[in-house]
Phi, psi and omega in degrees: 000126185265164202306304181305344174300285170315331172273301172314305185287350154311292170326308216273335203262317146326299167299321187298350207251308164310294173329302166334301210250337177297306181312307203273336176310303163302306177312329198270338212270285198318315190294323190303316171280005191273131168333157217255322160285015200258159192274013149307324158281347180287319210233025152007261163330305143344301194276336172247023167293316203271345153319296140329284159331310178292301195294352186274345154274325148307303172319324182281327174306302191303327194268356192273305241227339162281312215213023187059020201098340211268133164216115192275159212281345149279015161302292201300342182297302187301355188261331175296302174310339170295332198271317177297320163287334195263046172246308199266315208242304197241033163297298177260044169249355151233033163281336182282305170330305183290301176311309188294314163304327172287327168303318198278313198217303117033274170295315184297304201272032177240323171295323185296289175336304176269001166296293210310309183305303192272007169281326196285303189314293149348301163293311210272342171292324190300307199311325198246022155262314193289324158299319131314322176292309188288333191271006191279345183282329179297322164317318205263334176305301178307320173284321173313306206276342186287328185333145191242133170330293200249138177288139141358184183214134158284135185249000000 
């Protein structure tokens, strides 16, 4: 394996290290914000197990795809200094980057969505209060004639 093989795959491990800690930074970020019933906080742990699960498959993809799979005793160094620059250098360009995607792109298709849900919703209440109104007389008809005169006999 020649030296630039080896400095490119430094680079990549180093990044995957990054990449890591940006994803699980998110993850911790969306629960921190997350409504106090919502089942995002319910299931906390969870969301950030299969979190980790992901990013420990994604690194092996990057290292599957640098190195054939091969993997060597300064990977795990490099992925930690990767965690360590965005903990020191590139946390907040990219928690501003993650305000903008939300802002941007997110909060609108999360407004379209819940207009849409409550336009349907709405519509769909009229339909069935106009339906009632109309089925009510036939209703009152029905219970007049069904009525039984007479009680039951107790045994």
């Amino acid at each position: 394996m020649s030296l630039s093989v080896q400095l490119f795959s430094l680079l990549a491990m180093i990044g995957t290290g990054i990449v890591a800690a940006a994803l699980i930074d998110a993850i911790g970020t969306g629960v921190a914000y997350g409504e106090k019933g919502s089942l995002v906080r319910k299931y906390a742990t969870i969301i950030e197990v299969i979190g980790w699960i992901f990013v420990g498959c994604w690194a092996f993809l990057i290292l599957y795809i640098v190195r054939d799979g091969a993997w060597r005793i300064y990977d795990p160094l490099a992925q930690f200094s990767g965690l360590l620059l965005y903990v020191s250098f590139f946390h907040r360009p990219f928690r501003f980057v993650g305000r903008i995607f939300l802002l941007l792109l997110i909060k609108p298709i999360w407004f379209v969505l819940t207009v849409i849900y409550s336009m349907v919703k709405s519509v769909l209440n009229v339909i069935g209060r106009l339906l009632k109104l109309s089925f009510n007389p036939f209703v009152l008809i029905f219970r007049k004639l069904t009525k039984k005169p007479f009680k039951n006999k107790m045994k």
